[in-house]
XYZ file of C-alpha atoms in Angstrom:
274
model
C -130.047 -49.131 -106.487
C -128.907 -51.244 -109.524
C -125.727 -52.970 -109.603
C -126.444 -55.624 -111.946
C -128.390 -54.470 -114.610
C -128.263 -57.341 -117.296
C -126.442 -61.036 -117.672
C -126.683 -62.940 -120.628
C -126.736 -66.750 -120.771
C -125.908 -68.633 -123.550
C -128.228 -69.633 -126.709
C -128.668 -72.759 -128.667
C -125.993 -72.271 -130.620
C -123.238 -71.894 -127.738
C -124.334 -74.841 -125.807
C -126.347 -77.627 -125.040
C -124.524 -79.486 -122.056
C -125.995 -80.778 -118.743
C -127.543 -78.941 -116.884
C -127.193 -75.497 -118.503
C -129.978 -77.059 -121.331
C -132.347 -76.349 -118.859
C -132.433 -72.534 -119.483
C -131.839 -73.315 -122.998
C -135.584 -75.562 -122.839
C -136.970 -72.431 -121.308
C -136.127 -70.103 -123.822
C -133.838 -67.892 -121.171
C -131.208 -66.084 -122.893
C -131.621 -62.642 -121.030
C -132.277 -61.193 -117.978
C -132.921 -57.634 -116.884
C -132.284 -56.796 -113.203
C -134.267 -54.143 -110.656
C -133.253 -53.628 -107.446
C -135.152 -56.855 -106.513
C -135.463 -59.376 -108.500
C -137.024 -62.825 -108.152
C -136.606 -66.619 -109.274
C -139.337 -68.153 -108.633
C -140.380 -72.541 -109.894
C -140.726 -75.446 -108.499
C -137.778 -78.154 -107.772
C -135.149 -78.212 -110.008
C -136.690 -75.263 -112.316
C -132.924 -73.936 -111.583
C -133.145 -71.347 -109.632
C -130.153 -72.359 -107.421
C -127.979 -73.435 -110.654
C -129.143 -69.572 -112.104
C -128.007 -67.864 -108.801
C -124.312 -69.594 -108.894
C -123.837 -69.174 -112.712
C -124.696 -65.636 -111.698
C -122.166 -65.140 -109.181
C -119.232 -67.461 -110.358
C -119.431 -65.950 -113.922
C -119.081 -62.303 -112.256
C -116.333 -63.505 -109.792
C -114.653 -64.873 -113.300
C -113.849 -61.504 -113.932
C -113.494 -59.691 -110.762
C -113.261 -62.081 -106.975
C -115.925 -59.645 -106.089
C -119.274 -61.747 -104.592
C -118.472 -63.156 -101.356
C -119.409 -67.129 -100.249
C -119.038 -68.818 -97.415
C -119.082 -72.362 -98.873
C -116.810 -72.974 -102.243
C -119.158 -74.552 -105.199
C -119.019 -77.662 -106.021
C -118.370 -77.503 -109.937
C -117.451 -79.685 -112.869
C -115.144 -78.661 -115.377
C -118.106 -78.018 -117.436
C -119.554 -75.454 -115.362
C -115.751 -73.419 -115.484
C -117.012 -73.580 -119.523
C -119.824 -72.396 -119.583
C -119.633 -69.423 -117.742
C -116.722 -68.181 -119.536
C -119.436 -67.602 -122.418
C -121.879 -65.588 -120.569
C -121.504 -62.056 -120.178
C -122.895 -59.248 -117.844
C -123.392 -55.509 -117.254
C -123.370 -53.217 -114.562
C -125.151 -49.862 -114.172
C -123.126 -49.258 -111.520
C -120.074 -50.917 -109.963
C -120.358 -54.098 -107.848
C -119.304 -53.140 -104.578
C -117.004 -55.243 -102.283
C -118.562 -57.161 -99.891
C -121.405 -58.333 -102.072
C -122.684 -61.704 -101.209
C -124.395 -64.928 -102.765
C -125.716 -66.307 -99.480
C -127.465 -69.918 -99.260
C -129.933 -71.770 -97.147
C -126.634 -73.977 -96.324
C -125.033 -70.865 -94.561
C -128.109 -69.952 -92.318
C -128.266 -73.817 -91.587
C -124.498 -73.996 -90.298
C -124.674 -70.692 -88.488
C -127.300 -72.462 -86.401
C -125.564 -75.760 -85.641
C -122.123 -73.705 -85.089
C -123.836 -71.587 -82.606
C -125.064 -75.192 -80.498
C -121.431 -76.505 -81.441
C -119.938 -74.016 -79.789
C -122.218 -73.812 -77.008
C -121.703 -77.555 -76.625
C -117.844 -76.978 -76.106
C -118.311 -74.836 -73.434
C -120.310 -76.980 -71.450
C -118.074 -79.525 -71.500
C -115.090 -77.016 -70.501
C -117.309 -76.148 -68.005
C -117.918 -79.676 -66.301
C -114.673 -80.100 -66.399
C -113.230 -76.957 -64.957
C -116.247 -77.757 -61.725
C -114.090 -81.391 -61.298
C -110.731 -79.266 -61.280
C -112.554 -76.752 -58.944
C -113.395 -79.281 -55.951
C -110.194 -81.355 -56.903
C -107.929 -78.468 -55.569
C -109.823 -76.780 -53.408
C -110.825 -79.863 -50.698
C -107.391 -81.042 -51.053
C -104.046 -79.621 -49.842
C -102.533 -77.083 -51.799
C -100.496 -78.447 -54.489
C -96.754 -77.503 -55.005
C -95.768 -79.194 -58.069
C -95.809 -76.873 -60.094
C -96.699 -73.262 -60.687
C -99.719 -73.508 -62.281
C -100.742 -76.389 -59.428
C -99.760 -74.019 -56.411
C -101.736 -71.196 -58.750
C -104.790 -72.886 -59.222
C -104.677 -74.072 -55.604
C -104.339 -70.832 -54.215
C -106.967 -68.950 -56.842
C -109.801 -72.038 -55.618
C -109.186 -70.740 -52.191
C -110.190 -67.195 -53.164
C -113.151 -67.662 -55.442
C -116.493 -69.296 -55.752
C -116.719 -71.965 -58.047
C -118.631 -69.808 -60.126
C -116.023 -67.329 -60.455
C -113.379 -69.206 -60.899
C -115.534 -70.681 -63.997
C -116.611 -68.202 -65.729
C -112.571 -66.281 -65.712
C -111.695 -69.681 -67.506
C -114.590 -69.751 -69.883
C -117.119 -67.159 -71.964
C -120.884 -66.813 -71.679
C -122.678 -69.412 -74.027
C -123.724 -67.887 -77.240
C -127.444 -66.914 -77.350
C -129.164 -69.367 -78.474
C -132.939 -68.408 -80.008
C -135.133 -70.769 -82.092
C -133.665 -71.540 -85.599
C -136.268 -68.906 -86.744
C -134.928 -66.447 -84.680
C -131.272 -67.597 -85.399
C -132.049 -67.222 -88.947
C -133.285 -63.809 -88.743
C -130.561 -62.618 -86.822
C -128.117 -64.202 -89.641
C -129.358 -61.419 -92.075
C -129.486 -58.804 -89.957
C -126.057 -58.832 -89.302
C -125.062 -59.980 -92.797
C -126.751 -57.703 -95.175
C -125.402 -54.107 -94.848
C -125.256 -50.975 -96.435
C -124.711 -50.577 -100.693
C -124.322 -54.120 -101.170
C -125.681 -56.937 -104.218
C -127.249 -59.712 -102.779
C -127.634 -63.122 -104.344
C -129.977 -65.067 -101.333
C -130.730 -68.714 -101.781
C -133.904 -69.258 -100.623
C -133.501 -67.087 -97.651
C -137.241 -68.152 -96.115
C -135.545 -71.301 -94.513
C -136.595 -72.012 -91.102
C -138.430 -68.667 -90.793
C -141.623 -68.185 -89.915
C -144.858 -66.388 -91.460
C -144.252 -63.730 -89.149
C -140.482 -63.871 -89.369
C -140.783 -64.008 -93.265
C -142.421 -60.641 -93.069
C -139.757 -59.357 -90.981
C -137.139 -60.458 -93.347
C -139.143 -58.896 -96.213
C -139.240 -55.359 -94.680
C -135.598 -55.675 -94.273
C -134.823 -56.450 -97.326
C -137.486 -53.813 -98.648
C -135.566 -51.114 -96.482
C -132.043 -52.006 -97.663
C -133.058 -51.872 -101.483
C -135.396 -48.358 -100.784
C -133.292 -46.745 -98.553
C -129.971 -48.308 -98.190
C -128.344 -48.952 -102.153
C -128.681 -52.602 -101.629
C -129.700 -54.674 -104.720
C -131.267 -58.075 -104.598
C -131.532 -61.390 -106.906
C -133.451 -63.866 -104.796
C -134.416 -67.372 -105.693
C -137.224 -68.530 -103.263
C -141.097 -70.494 -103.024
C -142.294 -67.983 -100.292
C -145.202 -65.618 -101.144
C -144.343 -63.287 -98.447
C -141.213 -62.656 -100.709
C -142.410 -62.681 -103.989
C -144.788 -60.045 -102.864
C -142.849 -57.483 -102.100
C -143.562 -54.332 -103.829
C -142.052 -53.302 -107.596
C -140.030 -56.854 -107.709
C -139.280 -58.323 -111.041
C -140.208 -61.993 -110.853
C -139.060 -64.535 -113.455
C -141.075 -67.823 -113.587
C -138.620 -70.376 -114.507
C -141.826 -73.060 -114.827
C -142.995 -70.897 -118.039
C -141.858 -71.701 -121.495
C -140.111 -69.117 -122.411
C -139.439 -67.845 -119.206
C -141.222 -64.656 -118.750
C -142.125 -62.209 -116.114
C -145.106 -62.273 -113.593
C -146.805 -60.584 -110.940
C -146.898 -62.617 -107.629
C -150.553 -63.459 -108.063
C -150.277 -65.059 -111.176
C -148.203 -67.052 -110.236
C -149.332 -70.995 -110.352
C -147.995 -71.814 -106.693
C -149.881 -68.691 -105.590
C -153.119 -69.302 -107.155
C -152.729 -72.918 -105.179
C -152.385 -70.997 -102.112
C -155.497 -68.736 -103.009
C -157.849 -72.200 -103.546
C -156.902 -73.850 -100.234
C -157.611 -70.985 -98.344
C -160.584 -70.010 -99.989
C -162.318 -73.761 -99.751
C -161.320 -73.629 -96.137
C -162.046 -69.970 -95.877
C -165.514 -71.211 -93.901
C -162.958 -72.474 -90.717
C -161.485 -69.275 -90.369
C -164.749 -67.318 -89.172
């Protein structure tokens, strides 16, 4: 499924401001969307900067692509994308999403945050436990002679966990990372994801890329990813931009330069894996 089909940024004669000269340096004017479609360079190639320009200039028009953290912009950045223009080929649904490593990486600390809290309720509810319970039933108040009476009836246990939930489930930041996308990305949705590899795995990367490979194939989900991982710049039928080419033009993942690294190491070293 297409959503996005096209977005223009703006030539030479528009602009020439920090940092939006970078795409003018690489010759990027236009780009053509598939269902998937990849940014792929090195640090600071602006891939990142290409993914927000993306979604703030179509939620200029329409509040329509959904983030969890608000961008940190200059004035300049409000100008710019007022001059770049898209197209649809269908329309963007609601609930669309620009979703970046920053996201998966709070999701994991708020999960040990919260977890955190409730061990401390917890140690403190065990103190109120004994407190009442070994000494004589307290009258002071309702909630005293309550809590008295309520110690005398239950197990410490018990009496814990009625005050206080079950921790959250707490995996490996791999697995907490995975999990992230498979409840965020649903049915007939664009994604924009932020180099969504982050604290995954090989084998976790793979897992993420059949998802994702489902979702556009199956499910009318449409993806712009910016990312470094070769698990995800293989995936079948994507368009990949290189942003290190001047002009900026499109690849397969094996000719890529970062790939062909990857294809040297292993192949001088390919004598210590037999």
């Amino acid at each position: 499924m297409v959503y996005l089909k096209k977005f223009e940024l703006l030539d030479k004669e528009d602009w020439s401001g920090y940092p939006f000269h970078i795409f003018l340096e690489k010759e990027l004017y236009n780009i053509e969307f598939e269902p998937i479609t990849i940014f792929y360079g090195n640090n600071g190639s602006g891939k990142s900067t290409l993914l927000n320009i993306i979604a703030e200039t179509i939620n200029n028009s329409q509040k329509i692509i959904e983030r969890k953290n608000d961008l940190v912009k200059s004035d300049y950045f409000d100008m710019y994308i007022e001059k770049c223009n898209y197209y649809v080929e269908n329309n963007i649904p609601i609930g669309s999403k620009l979703i970046c490593s920053e996201d998966i990486f709070q999701n994991i600390l708020h999960k040990r945050l919260e977890n955190q809290k409730k061990n401390e309720k917890r140690d403190e509810l065990q103190k109120q436990y004994l407190q009442y319970k070994y000494n004589p039933v307290d009258y002071s108040s309702l909630e005293n002679l309550s809590i008295s009476v309520e110690t005398r009836r239950k197990t410490q246990s018990k009496f814990i966990k009625s005050r206080v939930d079950e921790n959250l489930r707490e995996f490996s930041n791999g697995q907490t990372s995975l999990d992230f996308f498979d409840k965020e990305l649903k049915e007939g949705r664009l994604y924009l994801l932020d180099e969504p590899e982050n604290s995954l795995s090989p084998n976790f990367q793979l897992e993420l890329i059949q998802l994702i490979s489902e979702l556009s194939r199956f499910f009318k989900c449409q993806f712009i990813i910016a990312t470094h991982s070769p698990f995800i710049l293989s995936i079948p039928n994507a368009k990949i931009y290189d942003l290190d080419e001047i002009p900026v033009c499109t690849k397969k993942w094996y000719e890529l330069d970062n790939m062909k690294i990857y294809y040297n190491f292993f192949r001088n070293n390919a004598n210590l894996f037999n």
